[in-house]
mmCIF file of C-alpha atoms in Angstrom:
data_model
loop_
_atom_site.group_PDB
_atom_site.id
_atom_site.type_symbol
_atom_site.label_atom_id
_atom_site.label_comp_id
_atom_site.label_asym_id
_atom_site.label_seq_id
_atom_site.Cartn_x
_atom_site.Cartn_y
_atom_site.Cartn_z
ATOM 1 C CA MET A 1 13.102 3.027 12.047
ATOM 2 C CA THR A 2 9.285 3.149 11.635
ATOM 3 C CA PHE A 3 7.492 2.223 8.563
ATOM 4 C CA LEU A 4 6.285 5.753 8.680
ATOM 5 C CA GLN A 5 9.923 7.261 9.318
ATOM 6 C CA LYS A 6 11.455 5.195 6.210
ATOM 7 C CA LEU A 7 8.397 6.077 3.978
ATOM 8 C CA ASN A 8 9.146 9.770 4.520
ATOM 9 C CA LYS A 9 12.484 9.225 3.630
ATOM 10 C CA ALA A 10 12.039 7.911 0.868
ATOM 11 C CA VAL A 11 9.555 10.292 -0.274
ATOM 12 C CA SER A 12 11.530 12.775 0.391
ATOM 13 C CA ALA A 13 14.818 10.779 -1.488
ATOM 14 C CA ASN A 14 13.309 10.002 -4.580
ATOM 15 C CA ASN A 15 10.674 13.227 -4.624
ATOM 16 C CA SER A 16 7.929 11.025 -4.868
ATOM 17 C CA MET A 17 4.880 9.549 -3.795
ATOM 18 C CA LEU A 18 4.811 6.475 -6.333
ATOM 19 C CA CYS A 19 4.622 2.906 -5.311
ATOM 20 C CA VAL A 20 5.162 0.044 -7.969
ATOM 21 C CA GLY A 21 3.002 -2.952 -7.611
ATOM 22 C CA LEU A 22 5.160 -5.761 -8.302
ATOM 23 C CA ASP A 23 2.291 -7.897 -9.558
ATOM 24 C CA PRO A 24 4.529 -10.371 -12.365
ATOM 25 C CA HIS A 25 2.819 -11.333 -15.240
ATOM 26 C CA GLU A 26 6.168 -13.279 -16.872
ATOM 27 C CA LYS A 27 7.807 -15.895 -14.955
ATOM 28 C CA PRO A 28 10.712 -16.185 -13.440
ATOM 29 C CA LEU A 29 9.034 -13.582 -11.206
ATOM 30 C CA PHE A 30 11.804 -12.621 -9.385
ATOM 31 C CA PHE A 31 13.988 -12.111 -12.462
ATOM 32 C CA PHE A 32 10.912 -10.140 -14.113
ATOM 33 C CA CYS A 33 10.333 -8.116 -10.753
ATOM 34 C CA LYS A 34 13.859 -7.992 -10.309
ATOM 35 C CA LYS A 35 14.401 -5.833 -13.649
ATOM 36 C CA ILE A 36 11.150 -3.800 -12.595
ATOM 37 C CA VAL A 37 13.131 -2.653 -9.494
ATOM 38 C CA ASP A 38 16.467 -1.690 -10.676
ATOM 39 C CA GLN A 39 14.850 0.551 -13.677
ATOM 40 C CA THR A 40 12.389 2.238 -11.168
ATOM 41 C CA HIS A 41 14.517 2.386 -7.574
ATOM 42 C CA ASP A 42 14.825 5.950 -7.537
ATOM 43 C CA LEU A 43 11.809 6.686 -8.873
ATOM 44 C CA VAL A 44 9.489 5.221 -6.611
ATOM 45 C CA CYS A 45 8.515 5.736 -2.408
ATOM 46 C CA ALA A 46 7.759 1.903 -1.915
ATOM 47 C CA TYR A 47 7.496 -1.255 -3.196
ATOM 48 C CA LYS A 48 4.158 -3.226 -3.399
ATOM 49 C CA PRO A 49 4.436 -7.046 -4.174
ATOM 50 C CA ASN A 50 0.915 -8.883 -4.314
ATOM 51 C CA SER A 51 0.781 -11.889 -2.766
ATOM 52 C CA ALA A 52 -1.611 -13.449 -4.553
ATOM 53 C CA PHE A 53 0.797 -13.939 -7.845
ATOM 54 C CA TYR A 54 3.856 -15.617 -6.181
ATOM 55 C CA GLU A 55 1.159 -17.935 -3.991
ATOM 56 C CA ALA A 56 -0.475 -19.179 -7.132
ATOM 57 C CA SER A 57 2.691 -20.812 -7.906
ATOM 58 C CA GLY A 58 3.083 -22.651 -4.473
ATOM 59 C CA ALA A 59 5.982 -23.040 -2.869
ATOM 60 C CA ALA A 60 8.240 -21.840 -5.556
ATOM 61 C CA GLY A 61 6.138 -18.672 -6.042
ATOM 62 C CA ILE A 62 6.833 -18.084 -1.954
ATOM 63 C CA ALA A 63 10.317 -18.896 -2.787
ATOM 64 C CA GLU A 64 10.372 -16.158 -4.710
ATOM 65 C CA LEU A 65 8.447 -13.778 -3.126
ATOM 66 C CA LYS A 66 11.105 -13.746 -0.243
ATOM 67 C CA LYS A 67 14.090 -13.550 -3.355
ATOM 68 C CA LEU A 68 12.837 -10.535 -4.236
ATOM 69 C CA CYS A 69 11.932 -8.877 -0.518
ATOM 70 C CA ALA A 70 15.302 -9.896 0.450
ATOM 71 C CA TYR A 71 16.956 -8.379 -2.786
ATOM 72 C CA ILE A 72 15.212 -5.004 -2.333
ATOM 73 C CA GLN A 73 16.112 -5.210 1.410
ATOM 74 C CA LYS A 74 20.186 -6.114 0.450
ATOM 75 C CA LYS A 75 20.010 -3.718 -2.821
ATOM 76 C CA TYR A 76 17.926 -0.864 -1.946
ATOM 77 C CA PRO A 77 17.141 -0.789 1.588
ATOM 78 C CA HIS A 78 15.958 2.426 1.965
ATOM 79 C CA ILE A 79 12.906 1.692 -0.248
ATOM 80 C CA PRO A 80 10.005 0.274 1.668
ATOM 81 C CA ILE A 81 8.144 -3.185 1.090
ATOM 82 C CA ILE A 82 4.172 -3.519 1.279
ATOM 83 C CA LEU A 83 2.601 -7.060 1.454
ATOM 84 C CA ASP A 84 -0.621 -6.466 -0.180
ATOM 85 C CA ALA A 85 -2.202 -9.926 1.396
ATOM 86 C CA LYS A 86 -5.466 -7.954 2.857
ATOM 87 C CA ARG A 87 -4.779 -10.610 5.500
ATOM 88 C CA ALA A 88 -7.385 -10.951 8.607
ATOM 89 C CA ASP A 89 -8.621 -13.554 11.087
ATOM 90 C CA ILE A 90 -8.872 -14.259 14.854
ATOM 91 C CA GLY A 91 -5.977 -13.086 17.461
ATOM 92 C CA ASN A 92 -4.519 -16.395 16.971
ATOM 93 C CA THR A 93 -4.213 -17.584 13.528
ATOM 94 C CA ASN A 94 -2.893 -13.483 12.908
ATOM 95 C CA ASN A 95 0.090 -14.317 14.786
ATOM 96 C CA GLY A 96 1.023 -16.228 11.537
ATOM 97 C CA TYR A 97 0.181 -13.872 9.080
ATOM 98 C CA VAL A 98 2.100 -11.766 11.443
ATOM 99 C CA SER A 99 5.227 -13.811 11.756
ATOM 100 C CA TYR A 100 5.135 -14.923 7.957
ATOM 101 C CA ALA A 101 5.333 -10.864 6.780
ATOM 102 C CA PHE A 102 7.374 -9.609 9.041
ATOM 103 C CA ASP A 103 9.859 -12.005 10.508
ATOM 104 C CA TYR A 104 10.410 -14.327 7.616
ATOM 105 C CA LEU A 105 9.623 -11.778 4.574
ATOM 106 C CA LYS A 106 10.748 -8.926 6.512
ATOM 107 C CA VAL A 107 8.381 -6.888 4.591
ATOM 108 C CA ASP A 108 8.100 -3.135 6.191
ATOM 109 C CA ALA A 109 3.866 -3.270 5.844
ATOM 110 C CA ILE A 110 0.842 -5.448 5.197
ATOM 111 C CA THR A 111 -2.615 -4.554 4.246
ATOM 112 C CA VAL A 112 -5.227 -6.084 6.572
ATOM 113 C CA HIS A 113 -8.976 -6.167 6.413
ATOM 114 C CA PRO A 114 -10.809 -4.711 9.137
ATOM 115 C CA TYR A 115 -14.553 -6.761 9.223
ATOM 116 C CA LEU A 116 -13.156 -8.588 12.642
ATOM 117 C CA GLY A 117 -12.738 -5.737 14.254
ATOM 118 C CA ARG A 118 -9.731 -4.049 16.361
ATOM 119 C CA GLU A 119 -9.463 -6.730 19.179
ATOM 120 C CA ALA A 120 -8.352 -9.326 16.404
ATOM 121 C CA LEU A 121 -6.171 -7.401 14.213
ATOM 122 C CA LYS A 122 -3.956 -6.560 17.601
ATOM 123 C CA PRO A 123 -0.973 -8.846 17.287
ATOM 124 C CA PHE A 124 -0.496 -6.967 13.646
ATOM 125 C CA LEU A 125 -1.086 -3.360 15.786
ATOM 126 C CA ASP A 126 1.157 -3.984 18.383
ATOM 127 C CA ARG A 127 4.094 -4.289 15.847
ATOM 128 C CA LYS A 128 4.850 -0.778 16.365
ATOM 129 C CA ASP A 129 7.551 -0.626 13.968
ATOM 130 C CA LYS A 130 5.524 -1.907 11.030
ATOM 131 C CA GLY A 131 2.573 0.127 8.914
ATOM 132 C CA ILE A 132 -0.392 -1.968 9.288
ATOM 133 C CA ILE A 133 -2.365 -0.925 5.973
ATOM 134 C CA VAL A 134 -6.049 -0.542 6.808
ATOM 135 C CA LEU A 135 -8.903 -1.578 3.797
ATOM 136 C CA CYS A 136 -11.192 1.268 3.817
ATOM 137 C CA ARG A 137 -12.637 2.748 0.343
ATOM 138 C CA THR A 138 -11.370 0.122 -2.189
ATOM 139 C CA SER A 139 -11.079 0.982 -5.682
ATOM 140 C CA ASN A 140 -13.313 -2.266 -7.394
ATOM 141 C CA ASP A 141 -16.224 -1.243 -8.676
ATOM 142 C CA GLY A 142 -18.244 -2.913 -6.746
ATOM 143 C CA ALA A 143 -16.922 -1.420 -3.100
ATOM 144 C CA GLY A 144 -20.030 0.314 -2.144
ATOM 145 C CA GLU A 145 -21.860 -2.644 -1.874
ATOM 146 C CA TYR A 146 -21.130 -2.761 2.102
ATOM 147 C CA GLN A 147 -19.239 0.002 2.134
ATOM 148 C CA ASP A 148 -22.018 2.300 1.685
ATOM 149 C CA LEU A 149 -23.845 0.823 3.738
ATOM 150 C CA ILE A 150 -25.635 4.130 6.472
ATOM 151 C CA THR A 151 -25.127 3.384 10.262
ATOM 152 C CA LYS A 152 -25.897 5.993 12.932
ATOM 153 C CA GLY A 153 -26.516 8.399 9.925
ATOM 154 C CA LYS A 154 -23.043 7.900 8.213
ATOM 155 C CA LYS A 155 -21.450 5.404 5.744
ATOM 156 C CA LEU A 156 -19.665 2.362 7.040
ATOM 157 C CA TYR A 157 -16.639 3.319 5.210
ATOM 158 C CA MET A 158 -16.493 7.041 7.403
ATOM 159 C CA HIS A 159 -17.256 5.135 10.551
ATOM 160 C CA LEU A 160 -14.078 3.203 9.817
ATOM 161 C CA ALA A 161 -11.803 5.978 8.683
ATOM 162 C CA LYS A 162 -12.472 7.915 12.312
ATOM 163 C CA GLU A 163 -11.992 4.836 13.965
ATOM 164 C CA VAL A 164 -8.918 3.772 12.619
ATOM 165 C CA ALA A 165 -7.705 7.014 12.895
ATOM 166 C CA LYS A 166 -8.642 8.115 16.015
ATOM 167 C CA SER A 167 -8.757 4.345 18.250
ATOM 168 C CA TRP A 168 -6.649 2.238 16.155
ATOM 169 C CA ASN A 169 -3.937 4.113 15.708
ATOM 170 C CA LYS A 170 -2.137 4.227 19.432
ATOM 171 C CA TYR A 171 1.432 3.611 17.867
ATOM 172 C CA ASN A 172 1.004 5.822 15.090
ATOM 173 C CA ASN A 173 1.084 2.998 12.093
ATOM 174 C CA CYS A 174 -1.960 3.033 11.136
ATOM 175 C CA LEU A 175 -2.484 3.655 7.181
ATOM 176 C CA LEU A 176 -5.657 3.427 5.054
ATOM 177 C CA VAL A 177 -6.358 1.972 1.463
ATOM 178 C CA VAL A 178 -8.666 4.696 -0.338
ATOM 179 C CA GLY A 179 -8.886 4.147 -3.838
ATOM 180 C CA ALA A 180 -7.881 6.606 -6.518
ATOM 181 C CA THR A 181 -11.619 5.535 -8.409
ATOM 182 C CA TYR A 182 -13.628 7.817 -5.494
ATOM 183 C CA PRO A 183 -12.041 10.947 -5.540
ATOM 184 C CA LYS A 184 -15.124 12.443 -3.610
ATOM 185 C CA GLU A 185 -15.197 9.894 -0.949
ATOM 186 C CA MET A 186 -11.197 10.279 -0.355
ATOM 187 C CA LYS A 187 -11.815 13.928 0.544
ATOM 188 C CA GLN A 188 -14.597 13.338 2.894
ATOM 189 C CA ILE A 189 -12.629 10.757 4.500
ATOM 190 C CA ARG A 190 -9.264 13.168 4.669
ATOM 191 C CA ALA A 191 -11.437 15.289 6.400
ATOM 192 C CA VAL A 192 -12.120 13.503 8.862
ATOM 193 C CA VAL A 193 -8.638 11.556 9.720
ATOM 194 C CA GLY A 194 -6.069 14.112 9.533
ATOM 195 C CA ASP A 195 -2.641 13.633 8.206
ATOM 196 C CA ILE A 196 -2.742 9.925 8.151
ATOM 197 C CA THR A 197 -1.454 8.420 5.211
ATOM 198 C CA PHE A 198 -3.350 6.608 2.386
ATOM 199 C CA LEU A 199 -2.700 4.017 0.325
ATOM 200 C CA VAL A 200 -4.024 4.596 -3.226
ATOM 201 C CA PRO A 201 -4.376 2.080 -5.534
ATOM 202 C CA GLY A 202 -6.698 2.595 -8.904
ATOM 203 C CA ILE A 203 -4.755 4.779 -11.173
ATOM 204 C CA GLY A 204 -3.533 3.726 -14.709
ATOM 205 C CA ALA A 205 -5.453 0.402 -15.404
ATOM 206 C CA GLN A 206 -8.291 1.162 -13.548
ATOM 207 C CA GLY A 207 -8.862 4.642 -14.371
ATOM 208 C CA GLY A 208 -8.295 6.760 -11.294
ATOM 209 C CA ASP A 209 -7.486 10.015 -11.867
ATOM 210 C CA ILE A 210 -3.878 11.614 -10.816
ATOM 211 C CA GLU A 211 -4.687 15.285 -10.387
ATOM 212 C CA LYS A 212 -8.498 14.525 -8.956
ATOM 213 C CA SER A 213 -6.708 11.905 -6.229
ATOM 214 C CA VAL A 214 -3.728 13.926 -5.323
ATOM 215 C CA LYS A 215 -5.896 16.590 -4.770
ATOM 216 C CA ALA A 216 -8.209 15.515 -2.416
ATOM 217 C CA GLY A 217 -6.209 13.298 -0.555
ATOM 218 C CA LYS A 218 -2.600 14.773 0.186
ATOM 219 C CA ASN A 219 -2.393 16.038 3.559
ATOM 220 C CA SER A 220 -1.316 19.389 5.329
ATOM 221 C CA LYS A 221 2.014 18.573 4.602
ATOM 222 C CA GLY A 222 1.860 18.251 0.248
ATOM 223 C CA ARG A 223 1.862 14.328 1.191
ATOM 224 C CA GLY A 224 0.482 11.438 2.899
ATOM 225 C CA MET A 225 -0.200 9.268 0.216
ATOM 226 C CA ILE A 226 1.225 5.970 -1.158
ATOM 227 C CA ILE A 227 -0.110 6.330 -4.797
ATOM 228 C CA SER A 228 0.056 2.640 -6.212
ATOM 229 C CA ALA A 229 0.800 1.553 -9.835
ATOM 230 C CA SER A 230 1.080 -2.120 -10.938
ATOM 231 C CA ARG A 231 -0.057 -3.223 -14.878
ATOM 232 C CA SER A 232 0.412 0.274 -16.388
ATOM 233 C CA VAL A 233 4.005 0.439 -15.517
ATOM 234 C CA LEU A 234 4.330 -3.306 -15.499
ATOM 235 C CA GLN A 235 3.205 -3.784 -18.726
ATOM 236 C CA ALA A 236 4.935 -0.840 -20.321
ATOM 237 C CA LYS A 237 7.334 -0.807 -23.574
ATOM 238 C CA SER A 238 9.763 1.354 -20.697
ATOM 239 C CA PRO A 239 8.572 0.928 -16.906
ATOM 240 C CA ARG A 240 11.178 3.477 -15.822
ATOM 241 C CA ARG A 241 9.819 5.775 -18.313
ATOM 242 C CA GLU A 242 5.867 5.261 -17.607
ATOM 243 C CA ALA A 243 7.600 5.027 -13.724
ATOM 244 C CA MET A 244 9.132 8.763 -14.236
ATOM 245 C CA LYS A 245 5.730 9.804 -15.967
ATOM 246 C CA LEU A 246 3.826 9.321 -13.225
ATOM 247 C CA ARG A 247 6.008 10.651 -10.309
ATOM 248 C CA ASP A 248 6.014 14.189 -12.290
ATOM 249 C CA GLU A 249 2.302 14.006 -12.886
ATOM 250 C CA ILE A 250 1.548 12.978 -8.914
ATOM 251 C CA ASN A 251 3.876 15.725 -8.249
ATOM 252 C CA LYS A 252 2.471 18.210 -10.416
ATOM 253 C CA TYR A 253 -0.680 18.076 -7.709
ATOM 254 C CA ARG A 254 1.180 18.323 -4.580
#
């Protein structure tokens, strides 16, 4: 089963385009995240651990990330795992990143940055069964510093979106990161890339608007979005209640 097949089955089974980011702020990391997973597994379409939160604790943190991935894969095997690591380097180095993510952690998808170009990312793109999620229009305030640069009459992120959809997506395993904090830009991207799926950070703590995002980003099938929330769920008094609220609000505008 490919990443997108697994994702679409989870979207249908849980009636959800919500992804919970497993970015722990308490230790032990594994047990903190396990509680979140156990409370939300029937409300999400994916989980997204950010590697930095585990790497910060060194070898012990990586071991807890491995334990978390293994737990989800055993207990909730229908829910895909996205490793938010934003990797990319020259091709030979990328072989190590690919092996770590897909062979050691056994995650279903990974975020990558495109600055080195398609040729360098070939080790990722060649993994036909995995999701390769390319940074395009990110959710941070300073996103426009380079992404808004005009080249050949268009903003850089628009060139990138078109190239990923047209030239990089040979195996139908590419996705794009498009922040909820930029719904106008999201609508422009959707218009040129067809039904390709977006990973959408920026709702919740970053202030992205769910209604505007869903209306701008959903594809022709009323899906095509993995809308990610981390702090707003993890720090809620009831993570389950917060996840349910977000899922239901997203569904209102599908």
